[in-house]
PDB file of C-alpha atoms in Angstrom:
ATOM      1  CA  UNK A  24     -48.398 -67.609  41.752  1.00 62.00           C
ATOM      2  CA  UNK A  25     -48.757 -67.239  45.816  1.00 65.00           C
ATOM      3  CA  UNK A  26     -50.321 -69.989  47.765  1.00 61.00           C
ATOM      4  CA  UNK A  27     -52.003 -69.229  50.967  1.00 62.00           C
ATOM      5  CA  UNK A  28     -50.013 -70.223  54.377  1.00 63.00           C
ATOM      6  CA  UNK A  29     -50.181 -73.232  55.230  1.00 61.00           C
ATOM      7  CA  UNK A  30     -52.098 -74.007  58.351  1.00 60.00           C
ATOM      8  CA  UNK A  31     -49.338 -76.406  59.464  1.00 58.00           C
ATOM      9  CA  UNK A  32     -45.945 -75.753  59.370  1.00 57.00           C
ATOM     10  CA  UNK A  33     -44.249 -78.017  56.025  1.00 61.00           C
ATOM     11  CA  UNK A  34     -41.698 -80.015  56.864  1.00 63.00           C
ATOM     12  CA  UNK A  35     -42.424 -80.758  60.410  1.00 61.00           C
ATOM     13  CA  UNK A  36     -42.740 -84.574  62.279  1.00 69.00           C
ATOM     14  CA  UNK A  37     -42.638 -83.264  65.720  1.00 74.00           C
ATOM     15  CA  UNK A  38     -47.007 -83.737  66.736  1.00 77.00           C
ATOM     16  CA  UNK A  39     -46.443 -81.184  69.956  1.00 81.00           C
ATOM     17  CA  UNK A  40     -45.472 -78.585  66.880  1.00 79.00           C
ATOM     18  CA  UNK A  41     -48.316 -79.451  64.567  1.00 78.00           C
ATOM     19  CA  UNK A  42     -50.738 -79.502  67.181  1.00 80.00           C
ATOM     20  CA  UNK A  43     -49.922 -76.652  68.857  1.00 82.00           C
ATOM     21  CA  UNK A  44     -50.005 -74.823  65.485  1.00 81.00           C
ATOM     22  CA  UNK A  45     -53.194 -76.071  64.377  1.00 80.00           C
ATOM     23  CA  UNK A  46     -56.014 -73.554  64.076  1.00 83.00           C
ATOM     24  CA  UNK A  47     -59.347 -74.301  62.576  1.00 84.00           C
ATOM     25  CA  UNK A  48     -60.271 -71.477  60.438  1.00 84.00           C
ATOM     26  CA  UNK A  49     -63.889 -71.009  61.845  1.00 82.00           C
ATOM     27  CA  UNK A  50     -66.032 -68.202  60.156  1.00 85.00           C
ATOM     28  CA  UNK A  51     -68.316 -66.019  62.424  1.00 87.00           C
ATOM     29  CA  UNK A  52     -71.373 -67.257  60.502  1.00 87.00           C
ATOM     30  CA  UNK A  53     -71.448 -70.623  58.525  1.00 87.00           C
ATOM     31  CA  UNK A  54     -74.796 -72.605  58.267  1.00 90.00           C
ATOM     32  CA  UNK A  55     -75.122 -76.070  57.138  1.00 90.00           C
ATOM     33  CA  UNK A  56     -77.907 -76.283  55.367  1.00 92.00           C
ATOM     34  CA  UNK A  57     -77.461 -73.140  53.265  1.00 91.00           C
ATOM     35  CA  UNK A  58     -73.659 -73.972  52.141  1.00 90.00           C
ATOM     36  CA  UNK A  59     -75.217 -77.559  50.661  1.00 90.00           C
ATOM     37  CA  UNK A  60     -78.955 -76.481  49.991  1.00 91.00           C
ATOM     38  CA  UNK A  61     -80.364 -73.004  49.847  1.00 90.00           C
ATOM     39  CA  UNK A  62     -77.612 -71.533  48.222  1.00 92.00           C
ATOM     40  CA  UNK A  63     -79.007 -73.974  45.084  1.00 92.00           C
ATOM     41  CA  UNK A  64     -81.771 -71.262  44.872  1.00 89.00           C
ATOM     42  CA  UNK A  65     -80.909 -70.469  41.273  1.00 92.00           C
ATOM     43  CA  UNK A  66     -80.420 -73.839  40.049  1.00 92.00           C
ATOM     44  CA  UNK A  67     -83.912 -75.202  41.759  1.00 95.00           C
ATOM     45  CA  UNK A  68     -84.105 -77.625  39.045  1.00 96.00           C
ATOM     46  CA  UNK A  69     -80.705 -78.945  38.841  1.00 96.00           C
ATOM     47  CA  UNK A  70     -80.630 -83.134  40.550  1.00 96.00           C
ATOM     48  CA  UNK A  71     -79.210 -82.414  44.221  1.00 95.00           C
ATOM     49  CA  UNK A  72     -79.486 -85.838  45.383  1.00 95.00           C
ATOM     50  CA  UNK A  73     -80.228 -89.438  43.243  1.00 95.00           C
ATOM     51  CA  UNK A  74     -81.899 -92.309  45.946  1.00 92.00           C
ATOM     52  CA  UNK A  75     -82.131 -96.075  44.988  1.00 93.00           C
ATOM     53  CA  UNK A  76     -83.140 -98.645  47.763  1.00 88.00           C
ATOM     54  CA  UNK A  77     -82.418-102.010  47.962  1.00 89.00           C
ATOM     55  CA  UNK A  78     -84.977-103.452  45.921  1.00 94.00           C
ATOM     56  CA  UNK A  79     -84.159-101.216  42.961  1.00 93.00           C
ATOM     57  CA  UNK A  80     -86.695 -98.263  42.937  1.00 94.00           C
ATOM     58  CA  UNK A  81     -85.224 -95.030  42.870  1.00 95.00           C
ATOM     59  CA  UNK A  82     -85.979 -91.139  42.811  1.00 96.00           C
ATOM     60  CA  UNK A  83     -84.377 -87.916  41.815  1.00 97.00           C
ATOM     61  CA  UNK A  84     -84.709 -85.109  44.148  1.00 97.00           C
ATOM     62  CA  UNK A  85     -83.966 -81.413  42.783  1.00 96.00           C
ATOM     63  CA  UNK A  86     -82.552 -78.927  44.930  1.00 96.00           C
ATOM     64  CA  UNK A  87     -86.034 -76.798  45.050  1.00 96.00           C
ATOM     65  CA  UNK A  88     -87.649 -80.291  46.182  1.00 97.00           C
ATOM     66  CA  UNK A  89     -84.905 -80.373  49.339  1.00 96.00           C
ATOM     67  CA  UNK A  90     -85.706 -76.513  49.908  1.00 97.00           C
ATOM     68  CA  UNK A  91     -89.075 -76.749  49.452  1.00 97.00           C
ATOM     69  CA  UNK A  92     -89.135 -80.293  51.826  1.00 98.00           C
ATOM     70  CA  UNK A  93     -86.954 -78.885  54.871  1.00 97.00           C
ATOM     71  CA  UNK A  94     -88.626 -75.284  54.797  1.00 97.00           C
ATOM     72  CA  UNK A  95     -91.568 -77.785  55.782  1.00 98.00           C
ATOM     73  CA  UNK A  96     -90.182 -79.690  58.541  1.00 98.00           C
ATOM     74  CA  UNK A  97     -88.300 -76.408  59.782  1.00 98.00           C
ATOM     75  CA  UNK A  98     -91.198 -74.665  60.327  1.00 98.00           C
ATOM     76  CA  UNK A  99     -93.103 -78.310  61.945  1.00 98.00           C
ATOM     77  CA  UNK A 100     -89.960 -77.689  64.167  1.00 98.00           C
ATOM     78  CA  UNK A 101     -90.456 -73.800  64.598  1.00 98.00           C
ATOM     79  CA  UNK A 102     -94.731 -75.362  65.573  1.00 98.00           C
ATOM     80  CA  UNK A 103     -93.436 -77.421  68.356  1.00 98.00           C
ATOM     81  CA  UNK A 104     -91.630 -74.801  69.761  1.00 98.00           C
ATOM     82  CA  UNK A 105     -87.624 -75.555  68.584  1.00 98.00           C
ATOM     83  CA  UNK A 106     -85.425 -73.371  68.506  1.00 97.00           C
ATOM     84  CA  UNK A 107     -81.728 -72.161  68.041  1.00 96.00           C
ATOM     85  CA  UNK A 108     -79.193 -74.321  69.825  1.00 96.00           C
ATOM     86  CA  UNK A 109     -81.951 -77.265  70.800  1.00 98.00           C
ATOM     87  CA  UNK A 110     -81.100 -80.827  69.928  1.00 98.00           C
ATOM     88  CA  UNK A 111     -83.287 -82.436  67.981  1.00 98.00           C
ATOM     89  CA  UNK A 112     -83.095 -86.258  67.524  1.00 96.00           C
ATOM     90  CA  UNK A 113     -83.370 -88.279  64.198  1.00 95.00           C
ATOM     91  CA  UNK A 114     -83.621 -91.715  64.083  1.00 91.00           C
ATOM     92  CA  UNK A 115     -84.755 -92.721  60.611  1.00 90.00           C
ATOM     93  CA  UNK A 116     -82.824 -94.917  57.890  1.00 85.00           C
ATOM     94  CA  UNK A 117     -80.400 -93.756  55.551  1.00 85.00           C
ATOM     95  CA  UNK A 118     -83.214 -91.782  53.141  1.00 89.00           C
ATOM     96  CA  UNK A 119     -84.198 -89.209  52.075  1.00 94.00           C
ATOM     97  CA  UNK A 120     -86.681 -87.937  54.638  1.00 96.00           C
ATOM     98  CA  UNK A 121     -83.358 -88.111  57.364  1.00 95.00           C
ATOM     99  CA  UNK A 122     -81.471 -85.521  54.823  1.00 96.00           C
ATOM    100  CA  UNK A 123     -85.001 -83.335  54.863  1.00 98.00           C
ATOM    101  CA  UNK A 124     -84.851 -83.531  58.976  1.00 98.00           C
ATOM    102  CA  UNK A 125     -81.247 -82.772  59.616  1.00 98.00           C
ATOM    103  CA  UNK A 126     -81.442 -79.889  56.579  1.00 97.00           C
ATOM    104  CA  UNK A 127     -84.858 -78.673  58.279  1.00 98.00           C
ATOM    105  CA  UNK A 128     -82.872 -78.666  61.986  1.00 98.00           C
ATOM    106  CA  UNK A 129     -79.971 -76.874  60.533  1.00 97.00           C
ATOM    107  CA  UNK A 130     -82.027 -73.888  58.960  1.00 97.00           C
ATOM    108  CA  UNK A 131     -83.641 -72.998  62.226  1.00 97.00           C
ATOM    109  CA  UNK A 132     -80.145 -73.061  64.039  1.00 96.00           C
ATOM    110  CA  UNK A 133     -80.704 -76.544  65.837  1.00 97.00           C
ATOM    111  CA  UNK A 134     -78.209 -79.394  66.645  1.00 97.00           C
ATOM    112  CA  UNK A 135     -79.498 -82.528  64.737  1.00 97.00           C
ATOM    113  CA  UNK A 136     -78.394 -86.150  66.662  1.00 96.00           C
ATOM    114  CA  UNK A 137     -78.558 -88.694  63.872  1.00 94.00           C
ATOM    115  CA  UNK A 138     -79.444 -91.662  65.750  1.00 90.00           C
ATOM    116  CA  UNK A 139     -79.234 -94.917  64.134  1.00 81.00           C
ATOM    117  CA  UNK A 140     -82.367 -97.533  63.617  1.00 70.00           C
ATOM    118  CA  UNK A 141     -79.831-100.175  64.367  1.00 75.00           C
ATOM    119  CA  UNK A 142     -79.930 -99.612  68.214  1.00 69.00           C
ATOM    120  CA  UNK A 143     -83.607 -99.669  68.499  1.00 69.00           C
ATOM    121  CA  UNK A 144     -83.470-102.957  69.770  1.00 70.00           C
ATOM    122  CA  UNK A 145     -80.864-101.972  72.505  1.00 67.00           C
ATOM    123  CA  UNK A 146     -80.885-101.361  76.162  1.00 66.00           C
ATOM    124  CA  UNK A 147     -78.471-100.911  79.173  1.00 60.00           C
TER     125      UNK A 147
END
């Protein structure tokens, strides 16, 4: 059996060596939202993601329903005129509709900001 080589030299406890070996291995094309979502296309109607709030009520959500959701919002993105490399902020809770929004920015090639509710009260 062969095993790939390692990205970090074994054996070593000297951090100048490991970091200066260190390479990410960063492809020329990766997107976000397809590696966890559209790449699902075949198993549409397999659970992707199971939601239960607080109070008890919860909600399955197949991986068509996330495609289906985020092509949506991309293209409400694409409408207001984002596109590849823009920054788009998102400051909802930890739901559902957050994973739609930073999915949806992802597709069209924009940087999401998850911005927390919990700061909303905030100021400098």
């Amino acid at each position: 059996m062969t095993y790939p080589t390692p990205l970090i030299p074994h054996g070593s406890d000297n951090f100048g060596v490991l970091q200066e070996t260190f390479r990410w291995k960063i492809p020329e094309y990766f997107n976000i939202a397809e590696a966890v979502c559209d790449r699902h296309q075949v198993h549409r109607d397999r659970v992707a993601l199971y939601w239960e709030d607080a109070s008890g009520q919860s909600a399955e959500y197949t991986f068509g329903d996330l495609i289906e959701l985020s092509n949506r919002f991309a293209n409400v993105l694409v409408g207001l005129g984002i596109q590849a490399g823009d920054r788009v902020g998102i400051i909802l809770p930890q739901r559902v509709e957050a994973a739609v929004c930073h999915l949806a920015a992802w597709k069209i090639g924009a940087i999401s900001l998850p911005l927390s509710v919990l700061f909303l009260g905030l100021t400098h």
